[in-house]
Every structure is written in C-alpha cells, then in structure tokens.
CSV table of C-alpha atoms in Angstrom, one decimal:
chain,number,residue,atom,x,y,z
A,78,GLY,CA,28.1,7.0,9.8
A,79,GLN,CA,27.8,7.7,6.2
A,80,GLN,CA,24.6,6.3,4.7
A,81,LEU,CA,23.7,5.0,1.3
A,82,ASN,CA,20.1,5.3,0.3
A,83,GLN,CA,19.2,2.5,-1.9
A,84,SER,CA,16.0,2.0,-3.7
A,85,PRO,CA,13.5,0.3,-4.3
A,86,GLN,CA,13.6,-1.7,-1.1
A,87,SER,CA,12.0,-4.5,-2.9
A,88,MET,CA,10.3,-5.1,-6.3
A,89,PHE,CA,8.2,-7.8,-8.1
A,90,ILE,CA,8.8,-8.0,-11.8
A,91,GLN,CA,7.7,-10.4,-14.6
A,92,GLU,CA,10.3,-12.3,-16.4
A,93,GLY,CA,11.7,-10.6,-19.4
A,94,GLU,CA,11.2,-7.3,-18.0
A,95,ASP,CA,14.0,-4.7,-17.3
A,96,VAL,CA,15.0,-3.7,-13.8
A,97,SER,CA,16.4,-0.6,-12.5
A,98,MET,CA,17.8,0.2,-9.0
A,99,ASN,CA,19.8,3.0,-7.5
A,100,CYS,CA,21.8,4.3,-4.7
A,101,THR,CA,22.4,8.0,-3.5
A,102,SER,CA,24.2,9.6,-0.8
A,103,SER,CA,25.0,13.1,0.4
A,104,SER,CA,28.6,12.1,0.4
A,105,ILE,CA,31.0,11.9,-2.3
A,106,PHE,CA,32.4,8.3,-3.0
A,107,ASN,CA,35.5,7.2,-4.6
A,108,THR,CA,34.3,3.9,-6.0
A,109,TRP,CA,30.8,2.1,-6.4
A,110,LEU,CA,30.3,-1.6,-6.2
A,111,TRP,CA,27.3,-3.8,-6.8
A,112,TYR,CA,26.8,-7.0,-5.1
A,113,LYS,CA,24.1,-9.7,-5.5
A,114,GLN,CA,23.3,-12.0,-2.5
A,115,ASP,CA,21.4,-15.3,-3.0
A,116,PRO,CA,19.6,-16.7,-0.1
A,117,GLY,CA,21.8,-18.4,2.4
A,118,GLU,CA,25.0,-17.2,0.5
A,119,GLY,CA,27.4,-14.3,0.9
A,120,PRO,CA,27.3,-11.2,-1.5
A,121,VAL,CA,29.0,-11.8,-4.7
A,122,LEU,CA,30.6,-9.0,-6.7
A,123,LEU,CA,28.8,-8.0,-9.8
A,124,ILE,CA,30.3,-4.9,-11.1
A,125,ALA,CA,32.8,-2.3,-9.8
A,126,LEU,CA,33.1,1.3,-10.8
A,127,TYR,CA,36.0,3.4,-10.3
A,128,LYS,CA,35.5,6.8,-12.1
A,129,ALA,CA,32.8,9.4,-12.2
A,130,GLY,CA,30.5,8.9,-15.3
A,131,GLU,CA,31.9,5.4,-15.9
A,132,LEU,CA,29.3,2.9,-17.4
A,133,THR,CA,30.1,-0.7,-17.3
A,134,SER,CA,28.3,-3.7,-18.4
A,135,ASN,CA,28.5,-7.4,-17.2
A,136,GLY,CA,26.3,-9.5,-19.5
A,137,ARG,CA,22.8,-8.3,-18.9
A,138,LEU,CA,23.8,-5.9,-16.2
A,139,THR,CA,24.8,-2.4,-16.5
A,140,ALA,CA,25.9,0.1,-13.9
A,141,GLN,CA,26.9,3.6,-14.0
A,142,PHE,CA,28.9,5.9,-11.5
A,143,GLY,CA,27.0,9.2,-11.2
A,144,ILE,CA,28.9,12.2,-12.5
A,145,THR,CA,28.5,13.9,-9.1
A,146,ARG,CA,30.0,10.7,-7.4
A,147,LYS,CA,27.0,10.8,-5.2
A,148,ASP,CA,24.9,8.1,-6.8
A,149,SER,CA,25.0,5.0,-9.0
A,150,PHE,CA,22.4,2.9,-10.6
A,151,LEU,CA,22.2,-0.7,-11.8
A,152,ASN,CA,20.1,-1.9,-14.6
A,153,ILE,CA,19.2,-5.6,-15.3
A,154,SER,CA,17.9,-6.3,-18.9
A,155,ALA,CA,15.6,-9.2,-19.8
A,156,SER,CA,15.2,-10.5,-16.2
A,157,ILE,CA,15.3,-14.2,-15.6
A,158,PRO,CA,14.3,-16.2,-12.6
A,159,SER,CA,17.8,-16.7,-11.4
A,160,ASP,CA,18.1,-12.9,-11.1
A,161,VAL,CA,16.1,-13.4,-7.9
A,162,GLY,CA,18.2,-12.1,-4.7
A,163,ILE,CA,19.2,-9.1,-2.9
A,164,TYR,CA,21.2,-6.4,-4.7
A,165,PHE,CA,23.4,-4.2,-2.6
A,166,CYS,CA,25.3,-1.2,-3.6
A,167,ALA,CA,28.5,-0.2,-1.8
A,168,GLY,CA,30.7,2.8,-1.9
A,169,HIS,CA,34.3,3.4,-0.9
A,170,LEU,CA,34.6,6.5,1.3
A,171,TYR,CA,38.0,7.7,2.7
A,172,SER,CA,38.2,7.1,6.5
A,173,GLY,CA,41.6,8.6,7.1
A,174,ALA,CA,45.0,7.1,7.8
A,175,GLY,CA,45.3,5.7,4.3
A,176,SER,CA,42.1,3.6,4.7
A,177,TYR,CA,38.7,3.4,2.9
A,178,GLN,CA,35.5,2.5,4.5
A,179,LEU,CA,33.3,0.2,2.4
A,180,THR,CA,29.7,1.4,3.1
A,181,PHE,CA,26.7,-0.7,2.0
A,182,GLY,CA,23.2,0.3,1.3
A,183,LYS,CA,20.3,-2.0,2.7
A,184,GLY,CA,19.8,-3.6,-0.3
A,185,THR,CA,17.0,-4.1,-3.1
A,186,LYS,CA,15.2,-7.4,-2.8
A,187,LEU,CA,14.4,-8.6,-6.5
A,188,SER,CA,11.6,-11.3,-7.1
A,189,VAL,CA,10.8,-12.5,-10.6
A,190,ILE,CA,7.7,-13.9,-11.5
A,191,PRO,CA,8.0,-16.5,-14.3
B,248,GLU,CA,33.3,-20.2,-6.2
B,249,THR,CA,34.4,-17.1,-4.2
B,250,GLY,CA,37.6,-18.2,-2.8
B,251,VAL,CA,36.5,-17.5,0.6
B,252,THR,CA,35.1,-20.3,2.8
B,253,GLN,CA,33.5,-20.2,6.1
B,254,THR,CA,32.6,-23.0,8.6
B,255,PRO,CA,30.3,-24.1,10.0
B,256,ARG,CA,27.5,-22.8,7.8
B,257,HIS,CA,25.0,-23.0,10.4
B,258,LEU,CA,25.4,-22.8,14.3
B,259,VAL,CA,23.0,-23.0,17.1
B,260,MET,CA,24.2,-22.2,20.6
B,261,GLY,CA,23.1,-21.5,24.0
B,262,MET,CA,23.9,-18.2,25.8
B,263,THR,CA,26.6,-20.0,28.0
B,264,ASN,CA,28.2,-21.7,25.2
B,265,LYS,CA,31.6,-21.1,23.6
B,266,LYS,CA,32.1,-21.6,20.1
B,267,SER,CA,34.4,-20.3,17.2
B,268,LEU,CA,33.6,-19.5,13.6
B,269,LYS,CA,36.4,-20.0,10.9
B,270,CYS,CA,37.1,-18.3,7.8
B,271,GLU,CA,39.8,-19.2,5.1
B,272,GLN,CA,40.6,-17.3,2.1
B,273,HIS,CA,42.5,-18.8,-1.0
B,274,LEU,CA,42.9,-15.5,-2.9
B,275,GLY,CA,46.4,-14.5,-1.7
B,276,HIS,CA,44.9,-11.4,0.1
B,277,ASN,CA,46.3,-9.7,3.2
B,278,ALA,CA,43.2,-8.2,4.6
B,279,MET,CA,40.4,-10.0,6.3
B,280,TYR,CA,37.0,-8.8,7.6
B,281,TRP,CA,34.2,-9.9,9.8
B,282,TYR,CA,30.7,-8.5,9.2
B,283,LYS,CA,27.4,-8.9,10.8
B,284,GLN,CA,24.2,-9.0,8.6
B,285,SER,CA,20.9,-8.7,10.5
B,286,ALA,CA,17.5,-8.6,8.9
B,287,LYS,CA,16.7,-5.2,7.3
B,288,LYS,CA,19.9,-3.5,8.5
B,289,PRO,CA,23.0,-2.6,6.4
B,290,LEU,CA,26.0,-4.8,6.6
B,291,GLU,CA,27.9,-3.8,9.8
B,292,LEU,CA,31.6,-4.1,9.8
B,293,MET,CA,32.9,-5.6,13.0
B,294,PHE,CA,36.7,-6.1,12.6
B,295,VAL,CA,39.4,-5.7,10.1
B,296,TYR,CA,42.8,-7.3,9.9
B,297,ASN,CA,45.6,-6.1,7.5
B,298,PHE,CA,48.7,-8.3,7.3
B,299,LYS,CA,47.5,-10.1,10.6
B,300,GLU,CA,47.2,-6.8,12.5
B,301,GLN,CA,43.9,-5.8,13.8
B,302,THR,CA,43.4,-2.5,12.5
B,303,GLU,CA,39.8,-1.8,13.2
B,304,ASN,CA,37.1,-2.8,15.7
B,305,ASN,CA,34.0,-1.0,15.4
B,306,SER,CA,32.8,-0.9,19.0
B,307,VAL,CA,32.0,-4.5,19.0
B,308,PRO,CA,31.0,-6.2,22.5
B,309,SER,CA,33.9,-8.1,24.0
B,310,ARG,CA,31.7,-11.3,24.0
B,311,PHE,CA,33.1,-11.4,20.3
B,312,SER,CA,36.9,-12.0,20.1
B,313,PRO,CA,38.7,-12.0,16.7
B,314,GLU,CA,41.8,-13.9,15.9
B,315,CYS,CA,44.0,-13.8,12.8
B,316,PRO,CA,46.8,-16.3,13.0
B,317,ASN,CA,47.9,-15.6,9.5
B,318,SER,CA,46.6,-13.7,6.4
B,319,SER,CA,44.6,-16.8,5.1
B,320,HIS,CA,42.7,-17.5,8.3
B,321,LEU,CA,40.4,-15.6,10.5
B,322,PHE,CA,38.3,-16.7,13.5
B,323,LEU,CA,35.6,-15.2,15.5
B,324,HIS,CA,35.5,-16.6,19.0
B,325,LEU,CA,32.1,-16.4,20.6
B,326,HIS,CA,31.1,-16.6,24.3
B,327,THR,CA,28.1,-15.7,26.4
B,328,LEU,CA,26.2,-14.4,23.4
B,329,GLN,CA,22.9,-12.9,23.7
B,330,PRO,CA,19.7,-13.8,21.4
B,331,GLU,CA,20.0,-10.5,19.7
B,332,ASP,CA,23.5,-11.6,18.4
B,333,SER,CA,21.6,-14.0,16.0
B,334,ALA,CA,22.5,-13.0,12.6
B,335,LEU,CA,24.4,-14.1,9.5
B,336,TYR,CA,28.1,-13.6,10.1
B,337,LEU,CA,30.1,-12.8,7.0
B,338,CYS,CA,33.9,-13.0,6.4
B,339,ALA,CA,35.4,-11.1,3.6
B,340,SER,CA,39.0,-10.6,2.2
B,341,SER,CA,40.8,-8.0,0.0
B,342,LEU,CA,44.2,-7.4,-1.2
B,343,ASP,CA,45.2,-4.7,1.1
B,344,ARG,CA,43.2,-2.6,3.4
B,345,LYS,CA,45.4,0.4,2.6
B,346,ALA,CA,45.7,-0.2,-1.3
B,347,GLY,CA,43.3,2.6,-1.8
B,348,ASP,CA,39.7,2.8,-3.2
B,349,THR,CA,40.3,0.0,-5.7
B,350,ASP,CA,40.6,-2.5,-3.0
B,351,THR,CA,37.7,-4.8,-3.6
B,352,GLN,CA,36.3,-7.1,-0.8
B,353,TYR,CA,35.2,-10.7,-1.6
B,354,PHE,CA,32.8,-12.4,0.7
B,355,GLY,CA,32.3,-16.0,2.1
B,356,PRO,CA,28.9,-17.7,2.2
B,357,GLY,CA,28.4,-16.8,5.9
B,358,THR,CA,27.7,-18.6,9.1
B,359,ARG,CA,23.9,-18.4,10.1
B,360,LEU,CA,24.2,-18.0,13.9
B,361,THR,CA,21.2,-18.7,16.2
B,362,VAL,CA,21.5,-17.9,19.7
B,363,LEU,CA,18.9,-19.4,22.0
C-alpha cells in the first residue's frame, strides 16, 4: 500500500521550545490531516488541510499542505507539558469506486521536559 | 469528547474465548470503521461500513467478524484469537465514505485487547 514517511519518529524538547514534524510521500494526496493521540486514547483530529499550499492554524499549532501535494508539516509553538503524545499525519488517497483511502504515518512521539 | 464511544476500554481474553467489542457514534455519521493499532506500526484499516453495508474488508482473518446493525452501532466479534492479535482496536466514524476527500474520520478511545 501507499506509505507516508513521518519524521522524526520521536523527539524530546524543553518546555517553551518550538517543534516541527513532517510527512512525505511519493504519491499525491488530496487532503492531509494531523491527529494527536494521548496515551490510552484514540487519535483526535487537530488540523485538516484540503488545498495544496494551504496554511492553517489551530491555537499554537500550524500545519501546511505542501505545494506538490506530496508532503505536509506540523509546527507547535511554545510547547507545554500537555503537548506530550503521538502525532500522526494522514492523507486521503483516491482508491477507486468513489472512495478515498485514509493512509496514516507511523507517528511522531513527542516528549516535553518541564 | 469525541462523540464516538467504545466498550470495553480494556479486555483480556484467552485464545478459546468469544468476546465482542462495541462502538457507538453520536455524530449522525453514516460510515464506521475498525482499525487495529499495534506498537510501531501504522494504523491498519480492518473493515469499513457505509450506510450499514460492508464496503471494505482488508484481508482480515475470519476470527474477526464485524457487525453493523445500524449507522450508529458497530461491533467486532472475536473468537479463537491469537496472542499476536493483542493491540488497541479503534473505531472511527465519518459522514459518508463516498463523500470524497473531505470526509473526515473521528475516532473513539479504543479497546486495549490482550490475548493470553
């Protein structure tokens, strides 16, 4: 199946620092989504991107849909302890018969040191 | 509050047991999904239902049997599982699987399954 390459796999940062993570693929995606998963919980949607080049913010989070439609990044500014969790990128890829397959990256595990 | 609930949150079962996972969505959606999440692997889509009809089965072993009695409820019946089936099983819902690339999925909290 199609793969999304998400990096970094994990990161340790100091509270207050900015964070950046990204996803790339060899395929063109129609949409990009960013989810956050807290321990023991399901993924929660943070930001959805629908157009190439789109830059969208949600509080301290900013995400962009790459102009080539093959990549996306997520930035978190001024990190706080509750930002800890696993961040997943996901993209919609047309899979035929009017359906779109949602493909997930392997996640970026973020740890924030107070 | 995601609007998608799953029960039980944790389940431990032996390989000869039969159990069921339940998912319920309160979002008015028409599509429901089962995913398997194992450590260090991407989320694996198992089954998709759209308007109560199963539209996708991604080569899932028959020891997993889904059931969707209506658009708000989804079950995953388990029997004679293997230890490697231990994972977090996530349910998700969306408005309409065929609505196109803006059809966003919302996840439940998952059931942590351990097979002994």
